[in-house]
Short mmCIF file of C-alpha atoms in Angstrom, two decimals:
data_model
loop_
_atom_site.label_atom_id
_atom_site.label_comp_id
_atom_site.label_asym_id
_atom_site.label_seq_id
_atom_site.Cartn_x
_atom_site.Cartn_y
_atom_site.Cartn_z
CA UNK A 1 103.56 87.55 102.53
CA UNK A 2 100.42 86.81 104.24
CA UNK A 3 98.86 83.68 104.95
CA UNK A 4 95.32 83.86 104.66
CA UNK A 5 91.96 81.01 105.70
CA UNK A 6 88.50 80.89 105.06
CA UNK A 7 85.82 79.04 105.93
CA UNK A 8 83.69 77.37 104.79
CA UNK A 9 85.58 76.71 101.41
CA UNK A 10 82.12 76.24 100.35
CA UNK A 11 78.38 75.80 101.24
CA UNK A 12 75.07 75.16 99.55
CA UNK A 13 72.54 77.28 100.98
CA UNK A 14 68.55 77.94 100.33
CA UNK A 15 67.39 81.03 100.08
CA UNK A 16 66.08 83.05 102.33
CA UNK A 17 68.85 81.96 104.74
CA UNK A 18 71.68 83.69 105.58
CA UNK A 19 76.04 82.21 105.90
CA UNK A 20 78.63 84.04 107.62
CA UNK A 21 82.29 83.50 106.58
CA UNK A 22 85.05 83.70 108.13
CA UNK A 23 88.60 84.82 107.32
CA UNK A 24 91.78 84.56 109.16
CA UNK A 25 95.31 86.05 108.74
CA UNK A 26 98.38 84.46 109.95
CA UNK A 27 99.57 88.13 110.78
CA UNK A 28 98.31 91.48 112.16
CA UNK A 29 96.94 93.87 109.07
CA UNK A 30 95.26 96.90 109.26
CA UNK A 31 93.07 96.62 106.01
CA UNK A 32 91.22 93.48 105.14
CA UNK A 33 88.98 93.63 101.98
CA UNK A 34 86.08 91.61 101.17
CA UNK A 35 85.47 90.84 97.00
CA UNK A 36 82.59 88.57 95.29
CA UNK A 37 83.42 86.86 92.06
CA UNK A 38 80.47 85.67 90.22
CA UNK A 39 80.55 82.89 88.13
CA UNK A 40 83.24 83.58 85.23
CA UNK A 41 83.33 87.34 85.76
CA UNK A 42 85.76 89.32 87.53
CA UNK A 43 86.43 90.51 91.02
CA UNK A 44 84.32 93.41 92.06
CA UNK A 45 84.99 94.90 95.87
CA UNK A 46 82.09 94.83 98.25
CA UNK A 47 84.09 96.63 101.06
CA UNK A 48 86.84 97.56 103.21
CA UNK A 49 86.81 96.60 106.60
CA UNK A 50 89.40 98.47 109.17
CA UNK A 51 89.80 96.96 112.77
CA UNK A 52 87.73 99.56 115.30
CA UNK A 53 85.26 100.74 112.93
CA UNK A 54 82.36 100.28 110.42
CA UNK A 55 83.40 98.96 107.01
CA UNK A 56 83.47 101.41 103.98
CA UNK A 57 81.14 99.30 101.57
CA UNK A 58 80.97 99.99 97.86
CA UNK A 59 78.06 101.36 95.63
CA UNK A 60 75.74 98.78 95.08
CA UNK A 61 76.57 96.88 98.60
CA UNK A 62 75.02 97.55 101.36
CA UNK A 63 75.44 96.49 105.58
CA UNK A 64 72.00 95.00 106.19
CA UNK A 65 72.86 92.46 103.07
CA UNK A 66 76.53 92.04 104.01
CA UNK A 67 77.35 93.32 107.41
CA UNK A 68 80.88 92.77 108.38
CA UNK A 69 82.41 92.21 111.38
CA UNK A 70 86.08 93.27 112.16
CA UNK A 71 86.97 92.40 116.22
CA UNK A 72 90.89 92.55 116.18
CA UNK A 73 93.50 92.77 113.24
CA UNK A 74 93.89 88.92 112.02
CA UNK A 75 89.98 88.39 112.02
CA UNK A 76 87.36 89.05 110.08
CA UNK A 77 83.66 87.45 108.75
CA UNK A 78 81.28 88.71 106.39
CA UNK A 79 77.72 87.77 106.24
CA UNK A 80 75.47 87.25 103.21
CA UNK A 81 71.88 87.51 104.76
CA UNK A 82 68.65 86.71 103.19
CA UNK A 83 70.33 85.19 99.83
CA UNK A 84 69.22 84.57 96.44
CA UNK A 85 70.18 82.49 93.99
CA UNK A 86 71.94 85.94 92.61
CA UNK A 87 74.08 85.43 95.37
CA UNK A 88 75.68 82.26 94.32
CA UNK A 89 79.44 83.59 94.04
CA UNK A 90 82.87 83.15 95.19
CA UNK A 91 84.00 85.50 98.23
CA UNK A 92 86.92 86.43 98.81
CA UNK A 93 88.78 87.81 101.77
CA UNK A 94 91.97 89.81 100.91
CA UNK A 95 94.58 91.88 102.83
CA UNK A 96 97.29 94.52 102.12
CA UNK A 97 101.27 94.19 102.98
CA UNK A 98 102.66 96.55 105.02
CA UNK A 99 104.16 99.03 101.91
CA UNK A 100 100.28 98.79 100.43
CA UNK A 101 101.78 98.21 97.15
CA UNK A 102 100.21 94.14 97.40
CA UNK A 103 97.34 92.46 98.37
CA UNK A 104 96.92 88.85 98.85
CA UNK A 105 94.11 86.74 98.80
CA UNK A 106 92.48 83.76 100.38
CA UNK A 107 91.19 80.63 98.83
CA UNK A 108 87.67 81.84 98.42
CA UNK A 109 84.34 80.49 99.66
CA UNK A 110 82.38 79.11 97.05
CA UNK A 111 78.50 79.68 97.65
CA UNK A 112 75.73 78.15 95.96
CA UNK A 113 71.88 79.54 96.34
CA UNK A 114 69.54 76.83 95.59
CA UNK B 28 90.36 107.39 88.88
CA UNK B 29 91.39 103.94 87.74
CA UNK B 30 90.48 101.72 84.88
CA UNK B 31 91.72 98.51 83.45
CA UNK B 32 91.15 96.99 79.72
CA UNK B 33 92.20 93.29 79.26
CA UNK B 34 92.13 92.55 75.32
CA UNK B 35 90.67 89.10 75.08
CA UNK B 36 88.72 87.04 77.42
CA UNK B 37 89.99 83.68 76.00
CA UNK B 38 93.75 83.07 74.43
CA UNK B 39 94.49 79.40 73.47
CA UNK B 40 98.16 78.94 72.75
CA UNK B 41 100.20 75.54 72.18
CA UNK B 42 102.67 74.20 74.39
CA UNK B 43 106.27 75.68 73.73
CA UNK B 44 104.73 78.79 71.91
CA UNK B 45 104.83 82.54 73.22
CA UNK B 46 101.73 83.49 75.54
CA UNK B 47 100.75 87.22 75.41
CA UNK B 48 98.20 88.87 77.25
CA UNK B 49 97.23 91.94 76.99
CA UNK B 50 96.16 94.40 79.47
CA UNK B 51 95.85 98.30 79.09
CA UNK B 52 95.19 100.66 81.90
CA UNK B 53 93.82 104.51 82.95
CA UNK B 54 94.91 106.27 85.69
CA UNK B 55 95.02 109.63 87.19
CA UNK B 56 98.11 109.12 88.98
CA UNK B 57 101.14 107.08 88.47
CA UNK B 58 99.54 103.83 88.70
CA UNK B 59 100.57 100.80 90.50
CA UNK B 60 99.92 97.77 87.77
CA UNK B 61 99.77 94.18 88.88
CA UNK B 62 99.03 90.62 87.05
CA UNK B 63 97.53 87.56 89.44
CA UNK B 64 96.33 84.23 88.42
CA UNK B 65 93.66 82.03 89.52
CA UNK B 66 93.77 78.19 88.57
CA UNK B 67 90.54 76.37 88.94
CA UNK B 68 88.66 76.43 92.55
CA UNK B 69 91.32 78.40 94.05
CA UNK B 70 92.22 82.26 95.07
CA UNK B 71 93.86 84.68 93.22
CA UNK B 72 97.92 84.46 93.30
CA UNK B 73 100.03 87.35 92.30
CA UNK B 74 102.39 86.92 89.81
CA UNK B 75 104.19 90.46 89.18
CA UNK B 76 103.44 93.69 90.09
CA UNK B 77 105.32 96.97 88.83
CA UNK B 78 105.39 100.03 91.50
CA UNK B 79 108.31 102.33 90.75
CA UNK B 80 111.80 101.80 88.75
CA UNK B 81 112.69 99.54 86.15
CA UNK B 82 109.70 99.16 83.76
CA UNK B 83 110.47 95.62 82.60
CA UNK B 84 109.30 92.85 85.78
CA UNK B 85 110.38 89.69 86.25
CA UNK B 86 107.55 87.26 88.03
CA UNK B 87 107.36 83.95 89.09
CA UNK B 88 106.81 81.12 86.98
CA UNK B 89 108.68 82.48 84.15
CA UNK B 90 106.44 85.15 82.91
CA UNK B 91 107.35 88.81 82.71
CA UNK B 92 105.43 92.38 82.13
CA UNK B 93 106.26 95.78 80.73
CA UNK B 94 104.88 98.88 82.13
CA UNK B 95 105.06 101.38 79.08
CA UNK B 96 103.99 104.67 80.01
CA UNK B 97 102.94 105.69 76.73
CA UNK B 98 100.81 103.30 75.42
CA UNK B 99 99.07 102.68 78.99
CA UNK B 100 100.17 99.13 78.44
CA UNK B 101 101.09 96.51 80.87
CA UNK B 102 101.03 93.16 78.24
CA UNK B 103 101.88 89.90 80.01
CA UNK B 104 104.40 87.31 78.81
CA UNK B 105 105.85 83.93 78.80
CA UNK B 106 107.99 82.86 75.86
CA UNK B 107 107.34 79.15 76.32
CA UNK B 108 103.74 77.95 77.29
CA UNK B 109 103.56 75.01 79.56
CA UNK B 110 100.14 73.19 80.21
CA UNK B 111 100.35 74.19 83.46
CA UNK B 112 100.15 77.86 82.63
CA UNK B 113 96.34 77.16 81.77
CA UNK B 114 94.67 79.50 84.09
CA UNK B 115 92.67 82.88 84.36
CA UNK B 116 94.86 85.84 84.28
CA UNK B 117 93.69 89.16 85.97
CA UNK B 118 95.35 92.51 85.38
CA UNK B 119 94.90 94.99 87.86
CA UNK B 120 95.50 98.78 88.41
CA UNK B 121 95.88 101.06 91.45
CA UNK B 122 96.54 104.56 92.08
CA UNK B 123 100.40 104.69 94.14
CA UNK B 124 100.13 106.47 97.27
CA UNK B 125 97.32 105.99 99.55
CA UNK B 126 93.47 106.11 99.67
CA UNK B 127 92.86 104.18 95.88
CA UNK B 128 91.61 100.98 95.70
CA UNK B 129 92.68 97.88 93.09
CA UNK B 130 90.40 97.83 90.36
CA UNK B 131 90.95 94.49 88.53
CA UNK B 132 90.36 93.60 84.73
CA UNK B 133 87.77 91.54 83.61
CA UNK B 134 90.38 88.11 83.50
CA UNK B 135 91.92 86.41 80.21
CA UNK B 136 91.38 82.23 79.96
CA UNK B 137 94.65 80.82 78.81
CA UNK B 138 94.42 77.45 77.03
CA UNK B 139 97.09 75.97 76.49
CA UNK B 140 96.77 73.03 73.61
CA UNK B 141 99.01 70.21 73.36
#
């Protein structure tokens, strides 16, 4: 299994601003994903992020309000720029096993929009 | 494509008694089916996941899952609840083989009363 950090493990933030967050892997993966979880809902995938190129981002997520950065295969951040309160959320940062039949997940960053 | 039903967003159960959750699932190819829980202010953590072979999987934490094919089901269970079973429970669906992405349920709260 992987082990996987975040940080911050979460940040109150005004809006307007932007927070970048980082995730680290204790081993070298070639997909990392990036998910939001709003408050008592599910997990819905805002993109995939492959080391070398631009992340694949899902309908309804765009780069200029979460670009994502990807430099080498244990490391990667994503950005929430310009937020609003609709942005308050938990993100998490998740990565495949080597079969691709598993992903596992960090510990989320919780982030509130005031 | 994928698609994943949970049946309930809340179960409350008592201690010792049998926890069922229910999940039901589409896909377009043989699917990969997985259950993960979340306990309060932390990631997700994956409790069983069925790819290929024997349909009935054992997890951790004493619950188990059935993959049956013709009913599109993948139910979760535990035949004694403990309270430290209370948690949300995602189901999640994939497509086996490569280029599909996890597509998760919507969650199930598990109470469990003294």
């Amino acid at each position: 299994s992987a082990v996987i950090s975040q940080k911050p493990s979460r940040d109150i933030c005004q809006r307007g601003t932007s927070l970048t967050i980082q995730c680290q892997v204790d081993s070298q993966v070639t997909m990392m994903f990036w998910y939001r979880q709003q408050p008592g809902q599910s997990l819905t995938l805002i993109a995939t992020a492959n080391q070398g190129s631009e992340a694949t981002y899902e309908s309804g997520f765009v780069i200029d309000k979460f670009p994502i950065s990807r430099p080498n295969l244990t490391f990667s951040t994503l950005t929430v720029s310009n937020m609003s309160p609709e942005d308050s959320s938990i993100y998490l940062c998740s990565v495949e096993n080597r079969g691709r039949d598993e992903q596992y997940f960090g510990p989320g960053t919780r982030l509130t929009v005031t | 494509a994928q698609s994943v039903t949970q049946l309930g967003s809340h179960v409350s159960v008592s201690e010792g008694a049998l926890v069922l959750l229910r999940c039901n699932y589409s896909s377009s190819v043989p699917p990969y089916l997985f259950w993960y829980v979340q306990y309060p202010n932390q990631g997700l953590q994956l409790l069983l996941k069925y790819t290929t072979g024997a349909t009935l999987v054992k997890g951790i934490n004493g619950f188990e899952a059935e993959f049956k094919k013709s009913e599109t089901s993948f139910h979760l269970t535990k035949p004694s609840a403990h309270m430290s079973d209370a948690a949300e429970y995602f189901c999640a669906v994939r497509g086996s083989g490569g280029g599909f992405k996890t597509i998760f349920g919507a969650g199930t709260r598990l109470f469990v009363k003294a």
